[in-house]
Amino acid sequence: SGCINLTSIELPVDTKKVSEDAFSDCTNLTYIVAPEGCRYTFNENEFPNATYFKYAPEGVGVRITYARPGANVHHLIIPTEIAGLPVVAIGDGAFTRTSARNFAALSEEGQEQQGLVTVTIPENSLLTEIGNDAFKDRTDLQKLIVKNNKIVSIGKSAFEGCTSLEEAGLPSSVQRIGEKAFFGCGKLKNVPIYEGLLSIGTEAFANCGFNRAFVIIPSTVTEMGTSVFGHIAANALIAIPNTLAKYYDENSSYRKHR
């Protein structure tokens, strides 16, 4: 405690428990990193400028299993390394925890809360996967900025219920978009989809905004769930290749393209 010049803490992989006051008065902390099995209660108001991460081994790298931004963390850059190993995945439900619920509760009480506005995955990141429910119901999140070109999979309900999300810059490396991945993102204007995408899950973009959006489903897609673009803006145009003709419905917003 009292280490005012300390900006980050990375606990050893065998750490089991840390007392609540262990980092008291370390007011300049920006990152606290602990292994998955470690018992520690992070106070987002005591460390308003810090983000608390938990991690677990994932192949040759690590997976972020839990992430809790401090009260003043509005723009978060996902770390490229933890414990000297590359961060290769954001785990299931990692950001869908107390922070999101607290933001929603405080907003309902009329308190002005900015919350976690942007999440950035940097260019040198080796992140390949965003897990199921990873950011589910983060009603504060407005923008996902992806600068690397490594992400292969967006999990089920990864961004479901992110009602403030306006921009999700997916890279051309994405091959799989899971069921309800962006379900209910009512402010989402569009999502870039590139050749190389293989599958899109059921209701992946249902109940999204897509006002005046024009989305072309690439010919590389071989599997597509039902109601992928259900209940989007009436003026949106979704073009699908002839290879996916079984999804074509003259009464829907789908249009064939060659």
Coordinates of N, CA and C in Angstrom, one line a residue, residues 16-253:
K16 N -3.4 -16.9 -4.5 CA -4.7 -17.4 -4.2 C -5.6 -16.4 -3.5
K17 N -5.0 -15.4 -2.8 CA -5.9 -14.4 -2.1 C -5.1 -13.2 -1.9
V18 N -5.8 -12.0 -2.0 CA -5.2 -10.7 -1.8 C -6.1 -9.9 -0.9
S19 N -5.6 -9.3 0.2 CA -6.5 -8.6 1.1 C -7.1 -7.3 0.4
E20 N -8.2 -6.9 0.8 CA -8.9 -5.8 0.1 C -8.1 -4.5 0.2
D21 N -7.3 -4.3 1.2 CA -6.5 -3.1 1.4 C -5.1 -3.2 0.9
A22 N -4.8 -4.3 0.2 CA -3.4 -4.5 -0.2 C -2.8 -3.4 -1.1
F23 N -3.7 -2.8 -1.8 CA -3.2 -1.7 -2.8 C -3.8 -0.3 -2.4
S24 N -4.1 -0.2 -1.1 CA -4.7 1.1 -0.7 C -3.7 2.2 -0.9
D25 N -4.2 3.4 -1.3 CA -3.4 4.6 -1.6 C -2.5 4.5 -2.8
C26 N -2.6 3.4 -3.6 CA -1.9 3.3 -4.9 C -2.8 3.9 -5.9
T27 N -2.8 5.2 -5.8 CA -3.9 6.0 -6.5 C -3.6 6.1 -8.0
N28 N -2.4 5.8 -8.5 CA -2.1 5.9 -9.9 C -2.2 4.6 -10.7
L29 N -2.8 3.6 -10.1 CA -2.9 2.3 -10.8 C -3.8 2.4 -12.0
T30 N -3.4 1.8 -13.1 CA -4.2 1.7 -14.3 C -4.6 0.2 -14.6
Y31 N -3.8 -0.7 -14.1 CA -4.1 -2.1 -14.4 C -3.8 -2.9 -13.1
I32 N -4.8 -3.8 -12.7 CA -4.5 -4.8 -11.7 C -4.9 -6.2 -12.4
V33 N -3.9 -7.1 -12.4 CA -4.1 -8.3 -13.1 C -3.9 -9.5 -12.1
A34 N -4.8 -10.4 -12.1 CA -4.7 -11.6 -11.2 C -5.1 -12.8 -11.9
P35 N -4.6 -14.0 -11.5 CA -5.0 -15.3 -12.1 C -6.4 -15.6 -11.7
E36 N -7.1 -16.5 -12.5 CA -8.5 -16.8 -12.4 C -8.8 -17.2 -10.9
G37 N -8.0 -18.0 -10.3 CA -8.4 -18.5 -9.0 C -8.1 -17.6 -7.8
C38 N -7.6 -16.4 -8.1 CA -7.3 -15.5 -7.0 C -8.6 -14.8 -6.4
R39 N -8.6 -14.7 -5.1 CA -9.7 -14.1 -4.4 C -9.3 -12.6 -4.0
Y40 N -10.0 -11.7 -4.7 CA -9.7 -10.3 -4.4 C -10.9 -9.5 -4.8
T41 N -11.3 -8.5 -3.9 CA -12.5 -7.7 -4.2 C -12.0 -6.4 -4.7
F42 N -12.3 -6.1 -6.0 CA -11.8 -4.8 -6.6 C -12.9 -3.8 -6.4
N43 N -12.5 -2.6 -5.9 CA -13.4 -1.5 -5.7 C -13.2 -0.5 -6.8
E44 N -14.2 -0.4 -7.7 CA -14.0 0.5 -8.8 C -14.0 2.0 -8.5
N45 N -14.5 2.3 -7.3 CA -14.5 3.7 -6.8 C -13.2 4.1 -6.1
E46 N -12.6 3.1 -5.4 CA -11.3 3.3 -4.8 C -10.2 3.4 -5.8
F47 N -10.3 2.7 -6.9 CA -9.4 2.7 -8.0 C -10.1 3.1 -9.3
P48 N -10.5 4.4 -9.4 CA -11.4 4.8 -10.5 C -10.7 4.8 -11.9
N49 N -9.4 4.9 -11.9 CA -8.7 4.9 -13.2 C -8.1 3.6 -13.5
A50 N -8.4 2.5 -12.8 CA -7.8 1.2 -13.0 C -8.8 0.3 -13.6
T51 N -8.3 -0.8 -14.3 CA -9.1 -1.9 -14.7 C -8.6 -3.2 -14.1
Y52 N -9.5 -4.0 -13.6 CA -9.1 -5.2 -12.9 C -9.4 -6.4 -13.9
F53 N -8.3 -7.2 -14.2 CA -8.5 -8.3 -15.1 C -8.1 -9.6 -14.4
K54 N -8.9 -10.6 -14.7 CA -8.5 -12.0 -14.3 C -8.2 -12.8 -15.6
Y55 N -7.3 -13.8 -15.5 CA -6.9 -14.5 -16.7 C -6.7 -16.0 -16.4
A56 N -6.7 -16.7 -17.5 CA -6.5 -18.2 -17.4 C -5.7 -18.6 -18.6
P57 N -4.9 -19.7 -18.5 CA -4.2 -20.2 -19.7 C -5.1 -20.5 -20.9
E58 N -4.7 -20.3 -22.1 CA -5.4 -20.6 -23.3 C -4.4 -20.9 -24.4
G59 N -4.1 -22.2 -24.5 CA -3.1 -22.6 -25.5 C -1.8 -22.0 -25.2
V60 N -1.2 -21.3 -26.2 CA 0.1 -20.7 -26.0 C 0.0 -19.3 -25.4
G61 N -1.3 -18.9 -25.1 CA -1.5 -17.5 -24.5 C -2.4 -17.6 -23.3
V62 N -3.1 -16.5 -23.1 CA -4.0 -16.4 -22.0 C -5.4 -15.8 -22.5
R63 N -6.4 -16.2 -21.7 CA -7.8 -15.7 -22.0 C -8.2 -14.8 -20.8
I64 N -8.7 -13.6 -21.1 CA -9.2 -12.7 -20.1 C -10.6 -13.3 -19.7
T65 N -10.7 -13.7 -18.4 CA -11.9 -14.3 -17.9 C -12.8 -13.3 -17.2
Y66 N -12.3 -12.2 -16.8 CA -13.0 -11.2 -16.0 C -12.4 -9.9 -16.2
A67 N -13.2 -8.9 -16.4 CA -12.7 -7.5 -16.6 C -13.7 -6.5 -16.0
R68 N -13.1 -5.7 -15.1 CA -14.0 -4.7 -14.4 C -13.3 -3.3 -14.5
P69 N -13.8 -2.4 -15.3 CA -13.2 -1.1 -15.4 C -13.5 -0.3 -14.2
G70 N -12.6 0.6 -13.8 CA -12.9 1.6 -12.7 C -13.9 2.6 -13.1
A71 N -14.4 3.4 -12.2 CA -15.4 4.3 -12.4 C -15.1 5.4 -13.5
N72 N -13.8 5.7 -13.6 CA -13.4 6.7 -14.6 C -12.8 6.2 -15.9
V73 N -12.9 4.9 -16.0 CA -12.3 4.3 -17.3 C -13.4 4.3 -18.3
H74 N -13.3 5.2 -19.3 CA -14.3 5.3 -20.3 C -13.8 4.8 -21.7
H75 N -12.5 4.7 -21.8 CA -11.8 4.3 -23.1 C -10.8 3.2 -22.7
L76 N -11.1 2.0 -23.0 CA -10.2 0.9 -22.6 C -9.5 0.2 -23.8
I77 N -8.2 0.0 -23.6 CA -7.4 -0.7 -24.6 C -7.1 -2.1 -24.0
I78 N -7.6 -3.1 -24.8 CA -7.3 -4.5 -24.3 C -5.8 -4.8 -24.3
P79 N -5.3 -5.3 -23.2 CA -3.8 -5.5 -23.1 C -3.4 -6.6 -24.2
T80 N -2.2 -6.4 -24.7 CA -1.8 -7.4 -25.7 C -1.1 -8.6 -25.0
E81 N -0.6 -8.4 -23.8 CA 0.1 -9.4 -23.0 C -0.3 -9.4 -21.6
I82 N -0.4 -10.6 -21.0 CA -0.6 -10.8 -19.5 C 0.3 -11.9 -19.1
A83 N 1.1 -11.7 -18.0 CA 2.0 -12.7 -17.5 C 3.0 -13.1 -18.5
G84 N 3.4 -12.2 -19.4 CA 4.4 -12.4 -20.4 C 3.9 -13.3 -21.6
L85 N 2.6 -13.5 -21.6 CA 2.0 -14.3 -22.7 C 1.0 -13.5 -23.5
P86 N 0.8 -13.8 -24.7 CA -0.2 -13.0 -25.5 C -1.6 -13.2 -25.1
V87 N -2.4 -12.2 -25.1 CA -3.9 -12.3 -24.8 C -4.5 -12.8 -26.2
V88 N -5.1 -14.0 -26.2 CA -5.6 -14.5 -27.4 C -7.1 -14.6 -27.4
A89 N -7.7 -14.4 -26.3 CA -9.2 -14.5 -26.2 C -9.8 -13.6 -25.1
I90 N -11.0 -13.1 -25.4 CA -11.8 -12.5 -24.3 C -12.8 -13.5 -24.0
G91 N -12.8 -14.0 -22.8 CA -13.6 -15.2 -22.4 C -15.1 -14.9 -22.3
D92 N -15.8 -16.0 -22.1 CA -17.3 -15.9 -22.0 C -17.7 -15.0 -20.8
G93 N -18.5 -14.0 -21.1 CA -19.0 -13.1 -20.0 C -18.0 -12.3 -19.3
A94 N -16.9 -12.1 -19.9 CA -15.8 -11.3 -19.3 C -16.2 -9.9 -18.8
F95 N -16.9 -9.2 -19.7 CA -17.2 -7.8 -19.3 C -18.7 -7.7 -18.9
T96 N -19.4 -8.8 -18.9 CA -20.8 -8.8 -18.6 C -21.0 -9.1 -17.1
R97 N -20.6 -8.2 -16.3 CA -20.5 -8.4 -14.8 C -21.1 -7.2 -14.1
T98 N -20.7 -7.0 -12.9 CA -21.2 -6.0 -12.0 C -21.2 -4.6 -12.6
S99 N -20.1 -4.3 -13.3 CA -19.9 -2.9 -13.9 C -21.1 -2.6 -14.8
A100 N -21.5 -3.5 -15.7 CA -22.6 -3.2 -16.6 C -23.9 -3.0 -15.8
R101 N -24.1 -3.9 -14.8 CA -25.3 -3.8 -14.0 C -25.4 -2.5 -13.2
N102 N -24.2 -2.1 -12.6 CA -24.2 -0.9 -11.9 C -24.5 0.3 -12.8
F103 N -23.9 0.3 -14.0 CA -24.2 1.4 -14.9 C -25.6 1.5 -15.2
A104 N -26.3 0.4 -15.5 CA -27.7 0.4 -15.8 C -28.5 0.9 -14.6
A105 N -28.2 0.4 -13.4 CA -28.9 0.8 -12.2 C -28.8 2.3 -11.9
L106 N -27.5 2.9 -12.0 CA -27.3 4.3 -11.8 C -28.0 5.1 -12.8
S107 N -28.0 4.7 -14.1 CA -28.7 5.4 -15.1 C -30.2 5.5 -14.8
E108 N -30.8 4.4 -14.4 CA -32.2 4.4 -14.0 C -32.5 5.3 -12.9
E109 N -31.5 5.5 -12.0 CA -31.7 6.4 -10.9 C -31.6 7.9 -11.3
G110 N -31.2 8.2 -12.5 CA -31.1 9.5 -13.0 C -29.7 10.1 -12.8
Q111 N -28.7 9.3 -12.4 CA -27.4 9.7 -12.2 C -26.7 9.7 -13.6
E112 N -25.9 10.7 -13.9 CA -25.2 10.8 -15.2 C -24.0 9.9 -15.1
Q113 N -24.0 8.8 -15.9 CA -22.9 7.9 -15.9 C -22.4 7.7 -17.4
Q114 N -21.1 7.9 -17.6 CA -20.6 7.8 -18.9 C -20.2 6.3 -19.2
G115 N -19.7 5.6 -18.2 CA -19.4 4.2 -18.3 C -18.3 3.9 -19.3
L116 N -18.2 2.7 -19.8 CA -17.2 2.2 -20.7 C -17.6 2.6 -22.1
V117 N -17.1 3.6 -22.7 CA -17.6 4.1 -24.0 C -17.0 3.4 -25.1
T118 N -15.7 3.2 -25.1 CA -15.0 2.6 -26.2 C -14.1 1.4 -25.7
V119 N -14.0 0.4 -26.5 CA -13.1 -0.7 -26.3 C -12.2 -0.8 -27.6
T120 N -10.9 -0.8 -27.4 CA -10.0 -0.9 -28.5 C -9.1 -2.1 -28.4
I121 N -9.1 -2.9 -29.5 CA -8.1 -4.0 -29.7 C -7.0 -3.5 -30.6
P122 N -5.8 -3.3 -30.0 CA -4.7 -2.7 -30.7 C -4.2 -3.5 -31.9
E123 N -3.4 -2.9 -32.7 CA -2.9 -3.5 -34.0 C -2.0 -4.6 -33.7
N124 N -1.2 -4.6 -32.7 CA -0.3 -5.7 -32.4 C -0.9 -6.8 -31.6
S125 N -2.2 -6.7 -31.3 CA -2.8 -7.8 -30.5 C -2.9 -9.1 -31.3
L126 N -2.8 -10.2 -30.6 CA -2.9 -11.5 -31.2 C -4.3 -12.1 -30.8
L127 N -5.2 -11.3 -30.4 CA -6.5 -11.8 -30.0 C -7.3 -12.4 -31.2
T128 N -7.8 -13.6 -31.0 CA -8.5 -14.3 -32.1 C -9.9 -14.6 -31.8
E129 N -10.3 -14.4 -30.5 CA -11.7 -14.8 -30.2 C -12.3 -13.8 -29.2
I130 N -13.6 -13.5 -29.4 CA -14.4 -12.7 -28.5 C -15.5 -13.7 -28.1
G131 N -15.5 -14.1 -26.8 CA -16.3 -15.3 -26.4 C -17.8 -15.0 -26.3
N132 N -18.6 -16.0 -25.9 CA -20.0 -15.9 -25.7 C -20.3 -14.9 -24.6
D133 N -21.3 -14.0 -24.8 CA -21.7 -13.1 -23.8 C -20.6 -12.1 -23.3
A134 N -19.6 -12.0 -24.1 CA -18.4 -11.3 -23.6 C -18.7 -9.8 -23.2
F135 N -19.6 -9.1 -23.9 CA -20.0 -7.8 -23.6 C -21.5 -7.6 -23.5
K136 N -22.1 -8.7 -23.2 CA -23.6 -8.7 -23.2 C -24.2 -7.7 -22.2
D137 N -25.2 -6.9 -22.7 CA -25.9 -6.0 -21.9 C -25.0 -4.8 -21.3
R138 N -23.9 -4.5 -22.0 CA -23.1 -3.4 -21.7 C -23.8 -2.2 -22.4
T139 N -24.8 -1.6 -21.7 CA -25.5 -0.5 -22.3 C -24.8 0.8 -22.4
D140 N -23.6 0.8 -21.8 CA -22.7 2.0 -21.9 C -21.8 2.0 -23.1
L141 N -21.5 0.8 -23.6 CA -20.5 0.7 -24.7 C -21.1 1.3 -26.0
Q142 N -20.3 2.2 -26.6 CA -20.7 2.9 -27.8 C -19.9 2.5 -29.1
K143 N -18.7 2.1 -28.8 CA -17.8 1.8 -30.0 C -16.8 0.7 -29.7
L144 N -16.7 -0.2 -30.7 CA -15.7 -1.3 -30.7 C -14.8 -1.0 -31.8
I145 N -13.5 -0.7 -31.4 CA -12.5 -0.4 -32.4 C -11.5 -1.6 -32.5
V146 N -11.4 -2.2 -33.6 CA -10.6 -3.4 -33.8 C -9.5 -3.0 -34.8
K147 N -8.2 -3.0 -34.4 CA -7.1 -2.6 -35.2 C -6.3 -3.8 -35.7
N148 N -6.5 -4.9 -35.0 CA -5.7 -6.1 -35.5 C -6.5 -6.8 -36.6
N149 N -5.9 -7.8 -37.2 CA -6.6 -8.6 -38.2 C -6.4 -10.0 -37.9
K150 N -6.7 -10.4 -36.6 CA -6.5 -11.7 -36.2 C -7.8 -12.4 -35.7
I151 N -8.8 -11.6 -35.4 CA -10.1 -12.2 -34.8 C -10.8 -13.1 -35.8
V152 N -11.0 -14.3 -35.3 CA -11.7 -15.3 -36.2 C -13.1 -15.5 -35.8
S153 N -13.4 -15.4 -34.5 CA -14.7 -15.8 -34.0 C -15.3 -14.7 -33.1
I154 N -16.6 -14.4 -33.3 CA -17.4 -13.6 -32.4 C -18.5 -14.5 -31.8
G155 N -18.5 -14.7 -30.5 CA -19.3 -15.7 -29.9 C -20.8 -15.3 -29.8
K156 N -21.6 -16.3 -29.4 CA -23.0 -16.1 -29.2 C -23.3 -15.0 -28.2
S157 N -24.2 -14.1 -28.6 CA -24.6 -13.0 -27.7 C -23.5 -12.1 -27.2
A158 N -22.4 -12.1 -28.0 CA -21.2 -11.4 -27.5 C -21.5 -9.9 -27.2
F159 N -22.3 -9.3 -28.0 CA -22.7 -7.9 -27.9 C -24.2 -7.7 -27.7
E160 N -24.9 -8.8 -27.4 CA -26.4 -8.7 -27.3 C -26.7 -7.6 -26.2
G161 N -27.7 -6.8 -26.6 CA -28.2 -5.9 -25.6 C -27.3 -4.6 -25.4
C162 N -26.3 -4.5 -26.2 CA -25.5 -3.3 -26.2 C -26.2 -2.1 -26.9
T163 N -27.2 -1.6 -26.2 CA -28.2 -0.7 -26.8 C -27.6 0.7 -27.3
S164 N -26.4 1.0 -26.8 CA -25.7 2.3 -27.2 C -24.7 2.1 -28.2
L165 N -24.4 0.8 -28.6 CA -23.4 0.5 -29.6 C -23.7 1.1 -31.0
E166 N -22.9 2.0 -31.5 CA -23.1 2.6 -32.8 C -22.1 2.1 -33.8
E167 N -21.0 1.6 -33.4 CA -19.9 1.2 -34.3 C -19.2 -0.1 -33.9
A168 N -19.1 -1.1 -34.7 CA -18.4 -2.3 -34.4 C -17.6 -2.6 -35.7
G169 N -16.3 -2.2 -35.6 CA -15.4 -2.4 -36.8 C -14.8 -3.7 -36.8
L170 N -15.5 -4.7 -37.3 CA -15.0 -6.1 -37.4 C -13.9 -6.2 -38.5
P171 N -12.8 -6.9 -38.3 CA -11.8 -7.0 -39.3 C -12.2 -8.1 -40.3
S172 N -11.4 -8.1 -41.4 CA -11.6 -9.1 -42.5 C -11.3 -10.5 -42.1
S173 N -10.6 -10.7 -41.0 CA -10.2 -12.0 -40.5 C -11.4 -12.8 -39.9
V174 N -12.5 -12.2 -39.6 CA -13.6 -12.9 -38.9 C -14.2 -13.9 -39.8
Q175 N -14.3 -15.2 -39.3 CA -14.9 -16.3 -40.0 C -16.3 -16.7 -39.5
R176 N -16.5 -16.5 -38.2 CA -17.7 -16.9 -37.6 C -18.4 -15.8 -36.7
I177 N -19.6 -15.5 -36.9 CA -20.4 -14.6 -36.1 C -21.5 -15.4 -35.5
G178 N -21.5 -15.5 -34.2 CA -22.4 -16.4 -33.5 C -23.8 -15.9 -33.4
E179 N -24.7 -16.8 -32.9 CA -26.1 -16.6 -32.7 C -26.3 -15.4 -31.8
K180 N -27.2 -14.4 -32.2 CA -27.5 -13.2 -31.4 C -26.3 -12.4 -31.1
A181 N -25.2 -12.5 -31.9 CA -24.0 -11.8 -31.5 C -24.2 -10.3 -31.3
F182 N -25.1 -9.7 -32.1 CA -25.4 -8.2 -32.0 C -26.9 -8.0 -31.8
F183 N -27.5 -8.9 -31.3 CA -29.0 -8.8 -31.1 C -29.4 -7.6 -30.2
G184 N -30.3 -6.8 -30.7 CA -30.8 -5.7 -29.9 C -29.9 -4.5 -29.9
C185 N -28.9 -4.4 -30.7 CA -28.0 -3.2 -30.8 C -28.7 -2.2 -31.6
G186 N -29.7 -1.5 -31.0 CA -30.6 -0.7 -31.8 C -30.0 0.5 -32.5
K187 N -28.8 1.0 -32.0 CA -28.2 2.1 -32.6 C -27.1 1.8 -33.6
L188 N -26.9 0.5 -33.8 CA -25.8 0.0 -34.7 C -26.2 0.4 -36.1
K189 N -25.3 1.1 -36.8 CA -25.6 1.7 -38.1 C -25.2 0.7 -39.2
N190 N -24.2 -0.1 -39.0 CA -23.8 -1.0 -40.0 C -22.6 -1.9 -39.4
V191 N -22.3 -3.0 -40.0 CA -21.2 -3.8 -39.6 C -20.5 -4.3 -40.9
P192 N -19.2 -4.0 -41.0 CA -18.4 -4.5 -42.2 C -18.3 -6.0 -42.2
I193 N -18.7 -6.6 -43.3 CA -18.6 -8.0 -43.5 C -17.8 -8.3 -44.8
Y194 N -16.8 -9.2 -44.6 CA -15.8 -9.4 -45.7 C -15.8 -10.8 -46.3
E195 N -15.3 -10.9 -47.5 CA -15.0 -12.3 -48.0 C -14.1 -13.0 -47.0
G196 N -14.5 -14.3 -46.8 CA -13.8 -15.1 -45.9 C -14.7 -15.5 -44.7
L197 N -15.7 -14.7 -44.5 CA -16.7 -15.1 -43.5 C -17.4 -16.4 -43.9
L198 N -17.5 -17.3 -42.9 CA -18.1 -18.6 -43.2 C -19.5 -18.9 -42.7
S199 N -19.8 -18.3 -41.5 CA -21.1 -18.6 -41.0 C -21.6 -17.4 -40.2
I200 N -22.9 -17.2 -40.2 CA -23.6 -16.2 -39.4 C -24.7 -16.9 -38.6
G201 N -24.8 -16.7 -37.3 CA -25.8 -17.4 -36.5 C -27.1 -16.8 -36.5
T202 N -28.1 -17.6 -36.1 CA -29.5 -17.1 -36.0 C -29.6 -15.8 -35.2
E203 N -30.3 -14.9 -35.8 CA -30.6 -13.6 -35.2 C -29.4 -12.8 -34.8
A204 N -28.3 -13.0 -35.5 CA -27.0 -12.4 -35.2 C -27.2 -10.8 -35.2
F205 N -28.0 -10.3 -36.1 CA -28.1 -8.8 -36.2 C -29.6 -8.4 -36.1
A206 N -30.4 -9.3 -35.5 CA -31.8 -9.0 -35.4 C -32.0 -7.8 -34.4
N207 N -33.0 -7.0 -34.6 CA -33.4 -5.9 -33.8 C -32.2 -4.9 -33.7
C208 N -31.4 -4.8 -34.7 CA -30.4 -3.8 -34.8 C -30.9 -2.6 -35.6
G209 N -30.2 -1.5 -35.5 CA -30.7 -0.3 -36.2 C -30.6 -0.4 -37.7
F210 N -29.4 -0.4 -38.2 CA -29.1 -0.5 -39.7 C -29.9 0.4 -40.5
N211 N -30.1 1.6 -40.1 CA -30.9 2.6 -40.8 C -30.2 2.9 -42.1
R212 N -30.8 2.7 -43.2 CA -30.3 2.9 -44.6 C -29.0 2.2 -44.9
A213 N -28.8 1.1 -44.1 CA -27.6 0.3 -44.3 C -27.7 -0.6 -45.6
F214 N -26.6 -0.9 -46.2 CA -26.5 -1.8 -47.3 C -25.4 -2.8 -47.0
V215 N -25.9 -4.0 -46.8 CA -24.9 -5.1 -46.3 C -24.9 -6.2 -47.4
I216 N -23.7 -6.5 -47.8 CA -23.6 -7.6 -48.8 C -23.0 -8.8 -48.1
I217 N -23.7 -9.9 -48.1 CA -23.2 -11.1 -47.6 C -22.3 -11.8 -48.6
P218 N -21.1 -12.1 -48.2 CA -20.1 -12.6 -49.2 C -20.4 -14.0 -49.6
S219 N -19.9 -14.4 -50.8 CA -20.2 -15.8 -51.3 C -19.5 -16.8 -50.5
T220 N -18.6 -16.5 -49.6 CA -17.9 -17.5 -48.8 C -18.7 -18.0 -47.7
V221 N -19.8 -17.3 -47.4 CA -20.7 -17.8 -46.3 C -21.4 -19.0 -46.8
T222 N -21.3 -20.1 -46.0 CA -21.9 -21.4 -46.3 C -23.0 -21.8 -45.3
E223 N -23.1 -21.1 -44.2 CA -24.1 -21.4 -43.2 C -24.6 -20.1 -42.6
M224 N -26.0 -20.0 -42.6 CA -26.6 -18.8 -42.2 C -27.9 -19.2 -41.4
G225 N -28.0 -18.7 -40.2 CA -29.2 -19.0 -39.4 C -30.4 -18.3 -39.8
T226 N -31.5 -18.5 -39.1 CA -32.8 -17.9 -39.4 C -32.8 -16.5 -38.8
S227 N -33.6 -15.6 -39.4 CA -33.8 -14.2 -38.9 C -32.5 -13.5 -38.6
V228 N -31.5 -13.7 -39.4 CA -30.2 -13.1 -39.1 C -30.4 -11.5 -39.0
F229 N -31.2 -11.0 -39.9 CA -31.5 -9.5 -39.9 C -32.9 -9.2 -39.6
G230 N -33.5 -10.0 -38.7 CA -34.9 -9.8 -38.4 C -35.2 -8.4 -37.7
H231 N -36.2 -7.8 -38.1 CA -36.7 -6.5 -37.4 C -35.6 -5.4 -37.4
I232 N -35.0 -5.3 -38.5 CA -34.1 -4.1 -38.7 C -34.8 -3.0 -39.4
A233 N -34.2 -1.9 -39.7 CA -34.8 -0.8 -40.3 C -35.4 -1.2 -41.7
A234 N -36.6 -0.7 -42.0 CA -37.3 -1.0 -43.2 C -36.5 -0.6 -44.5
N235 N -35.7 0.5 -44.3 CA -35.0 1.0 -45.5 C -33.6 0.3 -45.6
A236 N -33.3 -0.7 -44.8 CA -32.0 -1.4 -45.0 C -32.1 -2.4 -46.1
L237 N -31.0 -2.6 -46.7 CA -30.9 -3.6 -47.9 C -29.8 -4.6 -47.6
I238 N -30.3 -5.9 -47.5 CA -29.3 -7.0 -47.3 C -29.2 -7.8 -48.6
A239 N -28.1 -7.8 -49.2 CA -27.9 -8.6 -50.4 C -27.2 -9.9 -50.1
I240 N -27.8 -11.0 -50.7 CA -27.2 -12.3 -50.4 C -26.8 -13.0 -51.8
P241 N -25.8 -13.8 -51.8 CA -25.4 -14.5 -53.0 C -26.4 -15.6 -53.4
N242 N -26.4 -16.0 -54.6 CA -27.2 -17.1 -55.1 C -27.0 -18.4 -54.4
T243 N -25.8 -18.5 -53.9 CA -25.5 -19.8 -53.1 C -26.3 -19.9 -51.9
L244 N -26.9 -18.8 -51.4 CA -27.7 -18.8 -50.2 C -29.1 -18.6 -50.6
A245 N -29.5 -19.0 -51.7 CA -30.9 -18.7 -52.2 C -32.0 -19.2 -51.3
K246 N -31.7 -20.3 -50.5 CA -32.7 -20.8 -49.7 C -33.1 -19.8 -48.6
Y247 N -32.3 -18.8 -48.4 CA -32.7 -17.8 -47.4 C -33.4 -16.6 -48.0
Y248 N -33.6 -16.7 -49.3 CA -34.2 -15.5 -50.0 C -35.7 -15.6 -49.7
D249 N -36.3 -14.4 -49.4 CA -37.7 -14.3 -49.2 C -38.2 -13.0 -49.8
E250 N -39.0 -13.0 -50.8 CA -39.5 -11.8 -51.5 C -40.1 -10.8 -50.6
N251 N -40.5 -11.2 -49.4 CA -41.2 -10.3 -48.5 C -40.2 -9.7 -47.4
S252 N -38.9 -10.1 -47.6 CA -37.9 -9.7 -46.6 C -37.1 -8.6 -47.2
S253 N -36.1 -8.2 -46.4 CA -35.1 -7.2 -46.9 C -34.0 -7.8 -47.7

